[in-house]
Short mmCIF file of C-alpha atoms in Angstrom, two decimals:
data_model
loop_
_atom_site.label_atom_id
_atom_site.label_comp_id
_atom_site.label_asym_id
_atom_site.label_seq_id
_atom_site.Cartn_x
_atom_site.Cartn_y
_atom_site.Cartn_z
CA MET D 1 15.80 32.60 -38.30
CA ASN D 2 18.27 34.01 -36.46
CA PRO D 3 21.34 31.43 -36.01
CA VAL D 4 21.96 31.93 -32.49
CA PHE D 5 17.95 31.58 -31.67
CA ASN D 6 18.74 28.20 -32.85
CA MET D 7 21.73 27.33 -30.00
CA ASP D 8 20.14 28.03 -27.31
CA ALA D 9 17.34 25.99 -28.38
CA ALA D 10 18.57 22.70 -28.53
CA THR D 11 20.85 24.38 -24.92
CA LEU D 12 17.85 25.34 -23.07
CA SER D 13 16.77 21.10 -24.07
CA PRO D 14 16.48 19.19 -20.55
CA VAL D 15 18.94 16.61 -20.70
CA ALA D 16 21.48 20.07 -21.61
CA LEU D 17 19.53 22.34 -18.67
CA PHE D 18 21.02 18.30 -15.87
CA LEU D 19 23.82 17.76 -18.03
CA GLN D 20 25.11 21.46 -17.51
CA ALA D 21 23.83 22.35 -13.83
CA ASP D 22 26.77 22.34 -10.94
CA ILE D 23 26.46 19.77 -8.59
CA VAL D 24 23.81 21.35 -6.65
CA VAL D 25 21.00 21.36 -8.64
CA LYS D 26 21.60 18.01 -10.34
CA ILE D 27 21.04 16.50 -6.88
CA VAL D 28 17.86 18.65 -6.19
CA MET D 29 17.13 16.94 -10.60
CA GLY D 30 17.92 13.53 -9.54
CA GLY D 31 16.62 13.92 -6.25
CA LEU D 32 12.99 15.39 -7.43
CA LEU D 33 12.91 11.99 -10.46
CA ILE D 34 13.38 9.67 -8.07
CA ALA D 35 10.86 10.93 -5.44
CA SER D 36 8.76 11.32 -9.24
CA ILE D 37 9.55 7.45 -10.31
CA TRP D 38 8.45 6.54 -5.82
CA THR D 39 5.55 8.68 -6.46
CA TRP D 40 3.60 6.91 -10.13
CA ALA D 41 5.28 3.60 -8.22
CA LEU D 42 2.83 3.62 -5.20
CA ILE D 43 -0.04 5.23 -7.40
CA ILE D 44 0.04 1.93 -8.85
CA ALA D 45 0.53 0.00 -5.92
CA PHE D 46 -2.02 1.71 -3.53
CA TRP D 47 -4.62 1.73 -7.10
CA ARG D 48 -4.81 -1.70 -7.39
CA ARG D 49 -4.38 -2.13 -3.51
CA LEU D 50 -7.88 -0.48 -2.84
CA GLY D 51 -9.69 -2.11 -5.92
CA ARG D 52 -8.43 -5.40 -5.25
CA ILE D 53 -9.67 -4.81 -1.08
CA ARG D 54 -13.31 -3.11 -1.70
CA LYS D 55 -13.47 -6.03 -4.78
CA GLY D 56 -13.39 -8.19 -1.48
CA MET D 57 -15.11 -7.11 0.67
CA THR D 58 -17.80 -6.88 -1.32
CA GLY D 59 -17.82 -10.37 -1.99
CA PHE D 60 -17.04 -12.12 1.50
CA GLU D 61 -19.73 -9.59 3.04
CA ARG D 62 -22.70 -10.88 1.09
CA ASP D 63 -21.73 -13.79 1.28
CA PHE D 64 -22.26 -13.46 4.96
CA TRP D 65 -24.99 -11.83 4.84
CA LYS D 66 -26.60 -14.98 2.69
CA ALA D 67 -24.72 -17.34 5.36
CA GLU D 68 -26.87 -19.35 7.81
CA ASP D 69 -24.23 -20.19 10.02
CA ILE D 70 -21.71 -17.83 10.96
CA ASP D 71 -20.15 -21.14 12.73
CA ALA D 72 -19.65 -22.88 9.43
CA PHE D 73 -18.79 -19.50 7.79
CA TYR D 74 -16.28 -18.43 10.16
CA LYS D 75 -13.89 -22.81 9.52
CA ALA D 76 -14.41 -21.36 5.85
CA GLU D 77 -13.80 -17.38 6.18
CA ALA D 78 -11.81 -15.72 8.31
CA ASP D 79 -8.52 -17.32 7.19
CA ARG D 80 -9.61 -14.94 3.97
CA ASP D 81 -6.82 -11.70 3.62
CA LEU D 82 -10.08 -8.99 4.19
CA PRO D 83 -10.34 -6.02 6.34
CA SER D 84 -13.80 -6.90 6.74
CA ALA D 85 -12.37 -11.42 7.29
CA ARG D 86 -10.62 -9.93 10.18
CA VAL D 87 -12.68 -7.97 11.46
CA PHE D 88 -15.70 -10.86 12.04
CA ALA D 89 -12.97 -12.82 12.95
CA ALA D 90 -11.99 -10.55 15.81
CA GLY D 91 -15.60 -10.53 16.61
CA VAL D 92 -16.20 -14.69 16.86
CA LYS D 93 -13.59 -14.37 19.07
CA GLU D 94 -14.84 -12.73 21.70
CA TRP D 95 -18.56 -14.09 21.26
CA ARG D 96 -16.49 -17.79 22.08
CA ARG D 97 -14.53 -15.83 24.89
CA SER D 98 -17.37 -14.06 26.78
CA THR D 99 -19.95 -16.49 26.51
CA ALA D 100 -17.73 -19.49 27.28
CA GLY D 101 -18.95 -19.71 30.65
CA GLY D 102 -21.89 -20.32 32.82
CA SER D 103 -23.56 -17.06 33.06
CA ILE D 104 -23.00 -14.70 30.76
CA ASP D 105 -22.74 -11.12 31.51
CA LYS D 106 -25.42 -8.99 28.47
CA SER D 107 -23.76 -6.00 28.74
CA GLY D 108 -20.39 -6.59 29.43
CA THR D 109 -20.30 -9.16 25.83
CA ARG D 110 -21.99 -6.22 23.39
CA GLU D 111 -19.68 -3.33 24.94
CA ARG D 112 -16.10 -6.17 24.53
CA LEU D 113 -17.33 -7.15 21.33
CA ALA D 114 -17.71 -3.24 19.88
CA THR D 115 -14.52 -2.50 21.21
CA ALA D 116 -13.10 -6.47 19.61
CA MET D 117 -14.44 -4.99 15.90
CA GLY D 118 -13.77 -1.13 16.94
CA ALA D 119 -10.03 -2.12 17.37
CA ALA D 120 -9.57 -4.67 14.42
CA ALA D 121 -11.76 -1.83 11.97
CA ALA D 122 -8.73 0.57 13.21
CA LEU D 123 -5.57 -2.09 13.20
CA GLU D 124 -7.01 -2.70 8.92
CA ILE D 125 -7.67 1.26 7.81
CA ASP D 126 -3.79 2.34 9.73
CA ARG D 127 -2.38 -1.33 7.50
CA ILE D 128 -4.80 -0.08 4.74
CA SER D 129 -2.62 3.92 5.21
CA ASP D 130 -0.08 3.00 5.86
CA ARG D 131 1.99 4.77 2.36
CA LEU D 132 -0.39 7.34 2.66
CA ASN D 133 2.16 9.19 4.41
CA ILE D 134 4.98 9.17 1.35
CA LEU D 135 2.13 10.65 -0.75
CA ALA D 136 1.47 13.11 1.46
CA THR D 137 5.34 14.11 2.31
CA ILE D 138 6.07 14.36 -1.33
CA GLY D 139 3.38 16.76 -2.22
CA SER D 140 3.56 19.25 0.09
CA VAL D 141 7.84 19.23 0.21
CA ALA D 142 7.75 18.90 -3.25
CA PRO D 143 7.50 22.32 -4.88
CA PHE D 144 10.19 23.53 -2.43
CA VAL D 145 13.30 21.03 -3.14
CA GLY D 146 12.78 22.33 -6.83
CA LEU D 147 12.12 26.64 -5.11
CA PHE D 148 15.92 25.15 -4.04
CA GLY D 149 17.40 24.88 -6.38
CA THR D 150 15.51 27.44 -8.73
CA VAL D 151 16.57 29.66 -5.55
CA TRP D 152 20.29 28.49 -5.83
CA GLY D 153 20.22 27.99 -10.08
CA ILE D 154 19.36 32.04 -10.26
CA MET D 155 22.43 33.24 -7.99
CA ARG D 156 24.65 30.70 -10.38
CA SER D 157 23.31 32.86 -13.10
CA PHE D 158 23.71 36.58 -10.93
CA THR D 159 27.69 35.15 -10.63
CA GLY D 160 27.37 33.78 -13.86
CA ILE D 161 26.96 37.46 -15.33
CA ALA D 162 29.00 39.44 -12.84
CA GLN D 163 32.13 37.70 -13.96
CA ALA D 164 31.11 37.99 -17.57
CA GLN D 165 29.58 41.75 -17.83
CA ASN D 166 27.08 40.79 -19.96
CA SER D 167 23.94 40.22 -19.22
CA SER D 168 22.66 40.13 -22.78
CA LEU D 169 19.62 36.83 -22.84
CA ALA D 170 22.36 35.06 -24.44
CA VAL D 171 24.23 34.72 -21.39
CA VAL D 172 21.22 34.51 -18.76
CA ALA D 173 18.71 32.58 -20.00
CA PRO D 174 20.52 29.06 -19.65
CA GLY D 175 21.11 29.59 -15.78
CA ILE D 176 17.45 30.78 -15.59
CA ALA D 177 16.55 27.97 -17.63
CA GLU D 178 18.11 25.81 -15.60
CA ALA D 179 16.83 27.35 -12.67
CA LEU D 180 13.00 26.76 -13.27
CA PHE D 181 13.41 23.95 -14.77
CA ALA D 182 14.88 22.18 -11.45
CA THR D 183 10.62 23.84 -9.90
CA ALA D 184 9.18 21.84 -12.76
CA ILE D 185 10.07 18.47 -11.97
CA GLY D 186 9.42 19.40 -8.25
CA LEU D 187 5.87 19.84 -10.09
CA PHE D 188 5.69 17.27 -12.13
CA ALA D 189 6.86 15.28 -8.53
CA ALA D 190 4.04 17.89 -5.86
CA ILE D 191 1.69 17.49 -8.35
CA PRO D 192 -0.07 13.82 -8.92
CA ALA D 193 1.19 13.06 -5.34
CA VAL D 194 -1.31 15.80 -4.09
CA ILE D 195 -3.77 14.15 -6.84
CA ALA D 196 -3.39 10.03 -5.67
CA TYR D 197 -3.69 12.26 -2.22
CA ASN D 198 -6.45 12.79 -1.97
CA ARG D 199 -8.29 10.63 -3.78
CA PHE D 200 -6.40 7.17 -1.93
CA SER D 201 -7.46 9.12 1.56
CA HIS D 202 -10.99 9.38 -0.41
CA GLY D 203 -10.95 5.82 -0.06
CA VAL D 204 -9.80 4.62 2.75
CA ASN D 205 -12.14 6.54 4.32
CA ARG D 206 -14.68 4.66 2.43
CA ILE D 207 -13.20 1.60 2.84
CA GLU D 208 -13.09 2.64 6.67
CA ALA D 209 -17.20 3.31 7.08
CA ALA D 210 -18.08 0.25 5.08
CA LEU D 211 -15.83 -1.91 8.19
CA GLY D 212 -18.19 0.62 10.11
CA ARG D 213 -21.47 -0.23 8.81
CA PHE D 214 -20.15 -4.08 8.06
CA ALA D 215 -19.60 -4.15 12.54
CA ASP D 216 -22.19 -2.94 13.48
CA GLY D 217 -24.54 -5.55 11.11
CA PHE D 218 -22.33 -8.18 12.77
CA HIS D 219 -21.91 -6.89 16.64
CA THR D 220 -26.09 -6.07 16.16
CA THR D 221 -27.54 -10.04 14.78
CA LEU D 222 -24.75 -11.00 17.34
CA SER D 223 -26.28 -9.38 20.66
CA ARG D 224 -29.51 -10.91 18.69
CA GLN D 225 -28.62 -14.50 19.96
CA LEU D 226 -27.09 -12.67 23.11
CA ASP D 227 -31.33 -12.24 23.94
CA GLY D 228 -32.08 -15.45 23.02
CA SER D 229 -29.81 -17.21 24.81
CA ARG D 230 -30.11 -17.18 28.27
#
């Protein structure tokens, strides 16, 4: 067994690589570690939030389509913290404003209902996807930050080779490993962020489609009532 190899193996541990890195690479590694922790915190929070929203919307829409009195349902359920509840509330409020007068402009009322519920749905999607851009930013930027640390570390290694006038593996290995470790941390932060961003974007798109279907169905219900009014 080669004793030099054993010494290098201890020197090339992740903790040792961080401690022996210069200040620039330490800042890069530290920033990427913080980004990785932040990424996982966002992933857990977003995963729980989307699950709660989907479950709540399913129950709300099921109860809505079973309800026989829209006004009674509005009083009981309109204040719930759900995207579908806020779209529903926007539709009811616009309906009441548009039908409060003596004569009703049916065509204008339909357009205003569609606009009000469409705007409410868009606002809800903006709220839900508020922090997705953070995952997208980490996923796209972290590998390049890690690459910067790698380039800086390799430059430092070549400087050390020139000063020591020795290009043996024992001399260059720590510096090269330190440089590559920065890239590894960058990928460790970026890969989960990219996967989560794509997955959550799909989830947000599904919620957006569900809100659109609910708004269209509610609009149809109100249109039938409008056709029955004088």
